[in-house]
Amino acid sequence: MLASLDLSGRCVVLGVTGSIAAYKAAPLVRQLKKAGAEVQVLMTPDAERFVTPLTLGTLSEGEVLTEIFPENEEGSWTKHVTLGQWADLFVVAPATAQTVAKLAHGFCDSMLTATALSARCPLLVCPAMDRDMYRHAATQDNLDRLQEIGYEVMPAAHGELASGLVGQGRMPEPEEILGRVAEVLAETEPTEAPGDLPLAGHDVLVTAGPTREPIDPARVLTNPSTGTMGYALAEAAAARGASVTLVTGPTALSPPPDVEVVSVRTAEEMNEAVQARGTDADYVFMAAAVADYTPADPSTSKRKKRDEDLVLHLRQTPDILKTLGAHRRPDQVLVGFALETDDALENARHKLDEKNLDWIVVNDPTEEGAGFGSSTNRVTLLHPDGASEDLPRMPKAEVAEALLDRVLTAHHDPGT
């Protein structure tokens, strides 16, 4: 059966870790290549104690990568992201107890673990370790956690181990792993080629983060937005081939790769940046938490703490999205965000109509795991046809992917 496997055109990342079973990676690479797969080998530094990068590089017909920033690679600082998009399947064989723990808890200290965090494809883990390490409650908890995350885990095989003990802990044989690889790939679509990315050739504008409205040189009116949702949207759109401009208020986040970043501070500055760029954008995602009011007469010097009560006169800031909606192109897609604590859907539908939007994303900051300062979000999408869709609580990166999926399904013409 395995001799007739056809994996032509499928892209496999093989992660090799520091187990004596690493020698089995050589025949696994050979069999993957014989079946027609493209193979990129990633090794942890300890794996090089058991099998050389030269051996696996020769068999895979490519350079083996270990460090997060490989010296000989163009665009090395985002190589893990590129590989995460390229792969149809990520296989870790052998997977030591150390690597299993790192994968289960999101560690990112090698090219292998960084790529695993970036990968959108299925991930197949093949444990290999001594009997009592495999039996240990911590290891079993980590393997369970990997399955909860969505990874595939092949149970370790029973037999004689390098320590001389006999028990469960052996890495499955390359033929067994190859068979499981074929089964997983049969259930998944090939990764899209860069030219087939759904947003290739399209301009996307995303806003993110808070604005800061000055009271005086030392004080501002602002909100707790971290910018995480907008940054996730910008990164996800860029990964789908878009030319992305991110207009962002002050955040502590690193700029997403392959994204043009325009930094602003106030609502007025954000309005100027968005209106200047919004006309040309095919898709606009307004995820920023823009202040509704700003001090009418900010002081040019620090206000002294003299009065028990301080009265500030505030004026409305520009309605950025309403202005965009009033001057939008017929083929432009506008997506707004609404943070509501009361009558959420009713208020959001009013904003959808008033601001001439196609979609609006609604969330409640008082709900656990939603809103400001959380790595997750729980949102409701209001569709163009008036329907609403509740998404479960999930990481904001996954919310971004789900939103892009819905918007592109409804609006994107593959022929454009």
GROMACS .gro file of C-alpha atoms in nm:
model
  416
    1MET     CA    1   0.000   0.000   0.000
    2LEU     CA    2   0.268   0.250   0.103
    3ALA     CA    3   0.468   0.185  -0.212
    4SER     CA    4   0.180   0.325  -0.419
    5LEU     CA    5   0.126   0.640  -0.211
    6ASP     CA    6   0.108   0.961  -0.414
    7LEU     CA    7   0.181   1.275  -0.213
    8SER     CA    8   0.279   1.479  -0.518
    9GLY     CA    9   0.249   1.852  -0.460
   10ARG     CA   10   0.191   1.817  -0.086
   11CYS     CA   11   0.413   2.020   0.148
   12VAL     CA   12   0.531   1.859   0.473
   13VAL     CA   13   0.731   2.018   0.753
   14LEU     CA   14   0.915   1.753   0.954
   15GLY     CA   15   1.029   1.855   1.302
   16VAL     CA   16   1.305   1.640   1.451
   17THR     CA   17   1.387   1.665   1.823
   18GLY     CA   18   1.661   1.536   2.055
   19SER     CA   19   1.572   1.170   2.093
   20ILE     CA   20   1.781   0.868   2.000
   21ALA     CA   21   1.490   0.784   1.769
   22ALA     CA   22   1.596   1.083   1.555
   23TYR     CA   23   1.784   0.836   1.333
   24LYS     CA   24   1.441   0.718   1.212
   25ALA     CA   25   1.382   1.062   1.061
   26ALA     CA   26   1.617   0.971   0.775
   27PRO     CA   27   1.405   0.686   0.634
   28LEU     CA   28   1.089   0.889   0.698
   29VAL     CA   29   1.223   1.177   0.489
   30ARG     CA   30   1.328   0.933   0.217
   31GLN     CA   31   0.981   0.775   0.205
   32LEU     CA   32   0.804   1.113   0.202
   33LYS     CA   33   1.020   1.226  -0.090
   34LYS     CA   34   0.967   0.895  -0.271
   35ALA     CA   35   0.591   0.949  -0.242
   36GLY     CA   36   0.631   1.289  -0.411
   37ALA     CA   37   0.603   1.525  -0.112
   38GLU     CA   38   0.808   1.841  -0.068
   39VAL     CA   39   0.979   1.822   0.270
   40GLN     CA   40   1.126   2.094   0.490
   41VAL     CA   41   1.317   1.958   0.790
   42LEU     CA   42   1.338   2.157   1.113
   43MET     CA   43   1.565   2.037   1.395
   44THR     CA   44   1.607   2.135   1.756
   45PRO     CA   45   1.972   2.190   1.857
   46ASP     CA   46   1.969   1.868   2.064
   47ALA     CA   47   1.851   1.666   1.764
   48GLU     CA   48   2.187   1.732   1.599
   49ARG     CA   49   2.346   1.508   1.866
   50PHE     CA   50   2.175   1.207   1.710
   51VAL     CA   51   2.153   1.277   1.335
   52THR     CA   52   2.333   1.539   1.128
   53PRO     CA   53   2.160   1.821   0.940
   54LEU     CA   54   2.373   1.722   0.639
   55THR     CA   55   2.208   1.378   0.630
   56LEU     CA   56   1.852   1.509   0.651
   57GLY     CA   57   1.927   1.803   0.422
   58THR     CA   58   2.065   1.570   0.156
   59LEU     CA   59   1.763   1.342   0.176
   60SER     CA   60   1.512   1.631   0.177
   61GLU     CA   61   1.703   1.825  -0.092
   62GLY     CA   62   1.692   2.144   0.112
   63GLU     CA   63   1.861   2.328   0.396
   64VAL     CA   64   1.771   2.207   0.743
   65LEU     CA   65   1.665   2.492   0.974
   66THR     CA   66   1.725   2.510   1.348
   67GLU     CA   67   1.744   2.871   1.461
   68ILE     CA   68   1.444   3.108   1.453
   69PHE     CA   69   1.648   3.350   1.242
   70PRO     CA   70   1.840   3.136   0.988
   71GLU     CA   71   2.142   3.321   0.851
   72ASN     CA   72   2.119   3.204   0.490
   73GLU     CA   73   1.747   3.262   0.439
   74GLU     CA   74   1.594   3.567   0.272
   75GLY     CA   75   1.331   3.720   0.501
   76SER     CA   76   1.469   3.507   0.784
   77TRP     CA   77   1.287   3.695   1.061
   78THR     CA   78   0.950   3.580   0.923
   79LYS     CA   79   1.060   3.238   0.795
   80HIS     CA   80   0.854   3.057   1.058
   81VAL     CA   81   0.544   3.245   0.938
   82THR     CA   82   0.616   3.160   0.574
   83LEU     CA   83   0.662   2.792   0.657
   84GLY     CA   84   0.345   2.792   0.865
   85GLN     CA   85   0.152   2.908   0.558
   86TRP     CA   86   0.339   2.679   0.315
   87ALA     CA   87   0.285   2.350   0.495
   88ASP     CA   88  -0.004   2.112   0.432
   89LEU     CA   89   0.105   1.909   0.735
   90PHE     CA   90   0.352   1.953   1.019
   91VAL     CA   91   0.493   1.628   1.160
   92VAL     CA   92   0.705   1.616   1.478
   93ALA     CA   93   0.889   1.281   1.479
   94PRO     CA   94   1.039   1.205   1.717
   95ALA     CA   95   0.874   1.433   1.975
   96THR     CA   96   1.056   1.429   2.309
   97ALA     CA   97   0.886   1.496   2.642
   98GLN     CA   98   1.050   1.840   2.638
   99THR     CA   99   0.910   1.929   2.295
  100VAL     CA  100   0.568   1.786   2.378
  101ALA     CA  101   0.558   2.015   2.683
  102LYS     CA  102   0.667   2.317   2.477
  103LEU     CA  103   0.408   2.254   2.207
  104ALA     CA  104   0.135   2.203   2.467
  105HIS     CA  105   0.209   2.536   2.635
  106GLY     CA  106   0.297   2.755   2.337
  107PHE     CA  107   0.673   2.791   2.390
  108CYS     CA  108   0.857   2.957   2.104
  109ASP     CA  109   1.234   2.907   2.141
  110SER     CA  110   1.337   2.735   1.816
  111MET     CA  111   1.242   2.732   1.451
  112LEU     CA  112   1.041   2.415   1.521
  113THR     CA  113   0.826   2.560   1.799
  114ALA     CA  114   0.789   2.901   1.631
  115THR     CA  115   0.668   2.737   1.309
  116ALA     CA  116   0.428   2.515   1.504
  117LEU     CA  117   0.267   2.827   1.653
  118SER     CA  118   0.241   2.986   1.307
  119ALA     CA  119   0.111   2.678   1.126
  120ARG     CA  120  -0.244   2.672   0.994
  121CYS     CA  121  -0.220   2.310   0.885
  122PRO     CA  122  -0.279   1.993   1.089
  123LEU     CA  123   0.005   1.897   1.324
  124LEU     CA  124   0.095   1.532   1.387
  125VAL     CA  125   0.298   1.453   1.700
  126CYS     CA  126   0.485   1.121   1.731
  127PRO     CA  127   0.617   1.087   2.090
  128ALA     CA  128   0.943   0.906   2.169
  129MET     CA  129   1.085   0.878   2.519
  130ASP     CA  130   1.161   0.629   2.795
  131ARG     CA  131   0.879   0.425   2.949
  132ASP     CA  132   0.844   0.612   3.279
  133MET     CA  133   0.876   0.952   3.114
  134TYR     CA  134   0.593   0.857   2.880
  135ARG     CA  135   0.380   0.724   3.167
  136HIS     CA  136   0.437   1.032   3.383
  137ALA     CA  137   0.121   1.227   3.461
  138ALA     CA  138   0.275   1.552   3.336
  139THR     CA  139   0.355   1.398   2.997
  140GLN     CA  140   0.010   1.243   2.967
  141ASP     CA  141  -0.150   1.577   3.059
  142ASN     CA  142   0.057   1.749   2.790
  143LEU     CA  143  -0.041   1.490   2.528
  144ASP     CA  144  -0.407   1.534   2.625
  145ARG     CA  145  -0.366   1.910   2.595
  146LEU     CA  146  -0.221   1.875   2.245
  147GLN     CA  147  -0.529   1.680   2.140
  148GLU     CA  148  -0.756   1.942   2.298
  149ILE     CA  149  -0.575   2.210   2.097
  150GLY     CA  150  -0.647   2.008   1.784
  151TYR     CA  151  -0.316   1.831   1.720
  152GLU     CA  152  -0.303   1.468   1.610
  153VAL     CA  153  -0.108   1.244   1.849
  154MET     CA  154   0.015   0.897   1.751
  155PRO     CA  155   0.049   0.677   2.061
  156ALA     CA  156   0.404   0.566   2.133
  157ALA     CA  157   0.478   0.204   2.040
  158HIS     CA  158   0.553  -0.075   2.290
  159GLY     CA  159   0.890  -0.247   2.281
  160GLU     CA  160   1.252  -0.242   2.391
  161LEU     CA  161   1.377   0.107   2.473
  162ALA     CA  162   1.725   0.260   2.459
  163SER     CA  163   1.748   0.242   2.840
  164GLY     CA  164   1.709  -0.136   2.828
  165LEU     CA  165   1.358  -0.117   2.972
  166VAL     CA  166   1.064  -0.266   2.786
  167GLY     CA  167   0.740  -0.070   2.760
  168GLN     CA  168   0.553   0.204   2.576
  169GLY     CA  169   0.767   0.492   2.456
  170ARG     CA  170   0.912   0.395   2.119
  171MET     CA  171   0.855   0.627   1.826
  172PRO     CA  172   0.617   0.468   1.574
  173GLU     CA  173   0.800   0.318   1.276
  174PRO     CA  174   0.843   0.542   0.969
  175GLU     CA  175   0.603   0.326   0.767
  176GLU     CA  176   0.329   0.374   1.030
  177ILE     CA  177   0.390   0.749   1.039
  178LEU     CA  178   0.383   0.768   0.660
  179GLY     CA  179   0.049   0.589   0.657
  180ARG     CA  180  -0.095   0.836   0.906
  181VAL     CA  181   0.050   1.125   0.706
  182ALA     CA  182  -0.132   0.999   0.399
  183GLU     CA  183  -0.460   0.970   0.591
  184VAL     CA  184  -0.436   1.324   0.730
  185LEU     CA  185  -0.341   1.474   0.393
  186ALA     CA  186  -0.629   1.291   0.226
  187GLU     CA  187  -0.864   1.486   0.457
  188THR     CA  188  -0.711   1.830   0.385
  189GLU     CA  189  -0.691   2.056   0.084
  190PRO     CA  190  -0.347   2.154  -0.050
  191THR     CA  191  -0.212   2.488   0.069
  192GLU     CA  192  -0.296   2.764  -0.174
  193ALA     CA  193  -0.013   2.883  -0.391
  194PRO     CA  194   0.080   3.250  -0.332
  195GLY     CA  195  -0.080   3.350  -0.662
  196ASP     CA  196  -0.407   3.192  -0.551
  197LEU     CA  197  -0.431   3.375  -0.219
  198PRO     CA  198  -0.787   3.513  -0.191
  199LEU     CA  199  -0.683   3.872  -0.119
  200ALA     CA  200  -0.394   3.893  -0.364
  201GLY     CA  201  -0.419   4.220  -0.555
  202HIS     CA  202  -0.654   4.379  -0.301
  203ASP     CA  203  -0.591   4.671  -0.065
  204VAL     CA  204  -0.706   4.633   0.296
  205LEU     CA  205  -0.722   4.908   0.558
  206VAL     CA  206  -0.740   4.816   0.927
  207THR     CA  207  -0.760   5.044   1.229
  208ALA     CA  208  -0.651   4.931   1.573
  209GLY     CA  209  -0.582   5.037   1.929
  210PRO     CA  210  -0.702   5.331   2.137
  211THR     CA  211  -0.674   5.702   2.076
  212ARG     CA  212  -0.537   5.939   2.338
  213GLU     CA  213  -0.703   6.279   2.369
  214PRO     CA  214  -0.480   6.532   2.551
  215ILE     CA  215  -0.609   6.716   2.858
  216ASP     CA  216  -0.268   6.874   2.903
  217PRO     CA  217   0.091   6.764   2.824
  218ALA     CA  218   0.082   6.509   3.108
  219ARG     CA  219  -0.273   6.369   3.097
  220VAL     CA  220  -0.502   6.212   2.838
  221LEU     CA  221  -0.850   6.067   2.795
  222THR     CA  222  -0.820   5.713   2.661
  223ASN     CA  223  -0.950   5.357   2.699
  224PRO     CA  224  -0.804   5.010   2.778
  225SER     CA  225  -0.782   4.887   2.415
  226THR     CA  226  -0.461   4.691   2.349
  227GLY     CA  227  -0.503   4.679   1.969
  228THR     CA  228  -0.486   4.297   1.963
  229MET     CA  229  -0.799   4.250   1.751
  230GLY     CA  230  -0.697   4.497   1.483
  231TYR     CA  231  -0.340   4.367   1.467
  232ALA     CA  232  -0.471   4.011   1.427
  233LEU     CA  233  -0.693   4.124   1.139
  234ALA     CA  234  -0.405   4.303   0.968
  235GLU     CA  235  -0.177   4.000   0.998
  236ALA     CA  236  -0.447   3.759   0.877
  237ALA     CA  237  -0.530   3.977   0.575
  238ALA     CA  238  -0.162   4.006   0.481
  239ALA     CA  239  -0.125   3.629   0.506
  240ARG     CA  240  -0.407   3.598   0.252
  241GLY     CA  241  -0.217   3.811   0.005
  242ALA     CA  242  -0.359   4.158   0.069
  243SER     CA  243  -0.165   4.482   0.063
  244VAL     CA  244  -0.247   4.594   0.417
  245THR     CA  245  -0.229   4.936   0.581
  246LEU     CA  246  -0.269   4.937   0.959
  247VAL     CA  247  -0.361   5.271   1.114
  248THR     CA  248  -0.293   5.226   1.482
  249GLY     CA  249  -0.321   5.421   1.800
  250PRO     CA  250  -0.059   5.374   2.075
  251THR     CA  251  -0.005   5.005   2.164
  252ALA     CA  252   0.269   4.781   2.301
  253LEU     CA  253   0.235   4.536   2.009
  254SER     CA  254   0.503   4.461   1.750
  255PRO     CA  255   0.411   4.554   1.391
  256PRO     CA  256   0.269   4.256   1.197
  257PRO     CA  257   0.495   4.130   0.915
  258ASP     CA  258   0.435   4.256   0.561
  259VAL     CA  259   0.202   4.534   0.679
  260GLU     CA  260   0.240   4.912   0.633
  261VAL     CA  261   0.193   5.071   0.975
  262VAL     CA  262   0.072   5.428   1.022
  263SER     CA  263   0.100   5.538   1.386
  264VAL     CA  264  -0.139   5.802   1.518
  265ARG     CA  265  -0.227   5.936   1.860
  266THR     CA  266  -0.558   6.122   1.858
  267ALA     CA  267  -0.896   6.064   1.696
  268GLU     CA  268  -0.831   6.360   1.466
  269GLU     CA  269  -0.500   6.211   1.351
  270MET     CA  270  -0.665   5.874   1.292
  271ASN     CA  271  -0.943   6.039   1.093
  272GLU     CA  272  -0.692   6.218   0.869
  273ALA     CA  273  -0.495   5.897   0.810
  274VAL     CA  274  -0.804   5.688   0.737
  275GLN     CA  275  -0.974   5.940   0.506
  276ALA     CA  276  -0.650   5.981   0.310
  277ARG     CA  277  -0.617   5.606   0.255
  278GLY     CA  278  -0.970   5.472   0.287
  279THR     CA  279  -1.092   5.566  -0.060
  280ASP     CA  280  -0.844   5.331  -0.226
  281ALA     CA  281  -0.906   5.034   0.004
  282ASP     CA  282  -1.116   4.742  -0.119
  283TYR     CA  283  -1.186   4.624   0.237
  284VAL     CA  284  -1.193   4.839   0.550
  285PHE     CA  285  -1.199   4.691   0.902
  286MET     CA  286  -1.250   4.958   1.170
  287ALA     CA  287  -1.139   4.776   1.485
  288ALA     CA  288  -0.992   5.079   1.667
  289ALA     CA  289  -1.146   5.204   1.990
  290VAL     CA  290  -1.171   5.570   1.894
  291ALA     CA  291  -1.259   5.822   2.165
  292ASP     CA  292  -1.603   5.975   2.115
  293TYR     CA  293  -1.503   6.298   2.290
  294THR     CA  294  -1.191   6.509   2.325
  295PRO     CA  295  -1.116   6.810   2.549
  296ALA     CA  296  -1.237   7.125   2.372
  297ASP     CA  297  -0.951   7.336   2.503
  298PRO     CA  298  -0.652   7.125   2.610
  299SER     CA  299  -0.403   7.311   2.823
  300THR     CA  300  -0.054   7.374   2.687
  301SER     CA  301   0.090   7.336   3.036
  302LYS     CA  302   0.027   7.083   3.310
  303ARG     CA  303  -0.284   7.162   3.515
  304LYS     CA  304  -0.202   7.195   3.882
  305LYS     CA  305  -0.398   6.999   4.138
  306ARG     CA  306  -0.571   7.297   4.300
  307ASP     CA  307  -0.947   7.252   4.276
  308GLU     CA  308  -1.128   6.965   4.442
  309ASP     CA  309  -1.343   6.932   4.129
  310LEU     CA  310  -1.216   6.979   3.775
  311VAL     CA  311  -1.467   7.043   3.497
  312LEU     CA  312  -1.362   6.958   3.145
  313HIS     CA  313  -1.549   7.083   2.841
  314LEU     CA  314  -1.557   6.810   2.579
  315ARG     CA  315  -1.647   6.812   2.211
  316GLN     CA  316  -1.726   6.524   1.980
  317THR     CA  317  -1.447   6.371   1.775
  318PRO     CA  318  -1.496   6.305   1.401
  319ASP     CA  319  -1.710   6.001   1.315
  320ILE     CA  320  -1.447   5.830   1.101
  321LEU     CA  321  -1.655   5.536   0.983
  322LYS     CA  322  -1.967   5.741   0.909
  323THR     CA  323  -1.759   5.970   0.688
  324LEU     CA  324  -1.614   5.671   0.506
  325GLY     CA  325  -1.961   5.521   0.460
  326ALA     CA  326  -2.095   5.844   0.313
  327HIS     CA  327  -1.824   5.855   0.045
  328ARG     CA  328  -1.759   5.486  -0.018
  329ARG     CA  329  -1.709   5.328  -0.358
  330PRO     CA  330  -1.990   5.096  -0.469
  331ASP     CA  331  -1.755   4.795  -0.464
  332GLN     CA  332  -1.593   4.877  -0.130
  333VAL     CA  333  -1.660   4.657   0.175
  334LEU     CA  334  -1.688   4.837   0.511
  335VAL     CA  335  -1.676   4.643   0.838
  336GLY     CA  336  -1.737   4.821   1.167
  337PHE     CA  337  -1.698   4.715   1.529
  338ALA     CA  338  -1.947   4.796   1.804
  339LEU     CA  339  -1.872   4.759   2.172
  340GLU     CA  340  -2.206   4.755   2.355
  341THR     CA  341  -2.315   4.685   2.712
  342ASP     CA  342  -2.692   4.729   2.666
  343ASP     CA  343  -2.931   4.640   2.381
  344ALA     CA  344  -2.627   4.526   2.185
  345LEU     CA  345  -2.792   4.396   1.868
  346GLU     CA  346  -3.043   4.679   1.844
  347ASN     CA  347  -2.773   4.944   1.882
  348ALA     CA  348  -2.542   4.761   1.641
  349ARG     CA  349  -2.811   4.736   1.372
  350HIS     CA  350  -2.871   5.109   1.408
  351LYS     CA  351  -2.498   5.172   1.351
  352LEU     CA  352  -2.497   4.935   1.054
  353ASP     CA  353  -2.766   5.141   0.881
  354GLU     CA  354  -2.661   5.486   1.000
  355LYS     CA  355  -2.300   5.446   0.888
  356ASN     CA  356  -2.376   5.261   0.563
  357LEU     CA  357  -2.179   4.950   0.659
  358ASP     CA  358  -2.176   4.601   0.513
  359TRP     CA  359  -2.093   4.419   0.836
  360ILE     CA  360  -2.064   4.500   1.203
  361VAL     CA  361  -1.889   4.299   1.475
  362VAL     CA  362  -2.049   4.330   1.819
  363ASN     CA  363  -1.905   4.243   2.157
  364ASP     CA  364  -1.975   4.317   2.523
  365PRO     CA  365  -1.673   4.427   2.731
  366THR     CA  366  -1.841   4.314   3.051
  367GLU     CA  367  -1.855   3.953   2.929
  368GLU     CA  368  -1.577   3.723   3.048
  369GLY     CA  369  -1.314   3.664   2.778
  370ALA     CA  370  -1.440   3.945   2.554
  371GLY     CA  371  -1.343   4.304   2.491
  372PHE     CA  372  -1.045   4.501   2.616
  373GLY     CA  373  -0.730   4.346   2.757
  374SER     CA  374  -0.821   3.985   2.676
  375SER     CA  375  -0.642   3.752   2.435
  376THR     CA  376  -0.983   3.608   2.343
  377ASN     CA  377  -1.306   3.757   2.217
  378ARG     CA  378  -1.670   3.654   2.195
  379VAL     CA  379  -1.848   3.837   1.916
  380THR     CA  380  -2.169   3.844   1.716
  381LEU     CA  381  -2.149   3.917   1.344
  382LEU     CA  382  -2.431   4.110   1.181
  383HIS     CA  383  -2.442   4.008   0.814
  384PRO     CA  384  -2.537   4.226   0.518
  385ASP     CA  385  -2.869   4.041   0.485
  386GLY     CA  386  -2.962   4.129   0.844
  387ALA     CA  387  -2.885   3.786   0.988
  388SER     CA  388  -2.673   3.755   1.301
  389GLU     CA  389  -2.417   3.489   1.385
  390ASP     CA  390  -2.280   3.424   1.733
  391LEU     CA  391  -1.920   3.305   1.739
  392PRO     CA  392  -1.795   3.113   2.045
  393ARG     CA  393  -1.524   3.261   2.261
  394MET     CA  394  -1.194   3.208   2.085
  395PRO     CA  395  -0.849   3.368   2.051
  396LYS     CA  396  -0.864   3.701   1.870
  397ALA     CA  397  -0.646   3.562   1.590
  398GLU     CA  398  -0.915   3.298   1.526
  399VAL     CA  399  -1.188   3.563   1.539
  400ALA     CA  400  -0.995   3.750   1.269
  401GLU     CA  401  -0.976   3.440   1.051
  402ALA     CA  402  -1.347   3.366   1.098
  403LEU     CA  403  -1.443   3.723   1.010
  404LEU     CA  404  -1.228   3.720   0.696
  405ASP     CA  405  -1.378   3.385   0.595
  406ARG     CA  406  -1.733   3.527   0.618
  407VAL     CA  407  -1.655   3.854   0.445
  408LEU     CA  408  -1.465   3.694   0.158
  409THR     CA  409  -1.730   3.429   0.106
  410ALA     CA  410  -1.995   3.699   0.077
  411HIS     CA  411  -1.804   3.956  -0.130
  412HIS     CA  412  -1.494   3.817  -0.298
  413ASP     CA  413  -1.502   3.742  -0.669
  414PRO     CA  414  -1.234   3.484  -0.751
  415GLY     CA  415  -1.214   3.621  -1.102
  416THR     CA  416  -1.100   3.966  -0.994
   0.00000   0.00000   0.00000
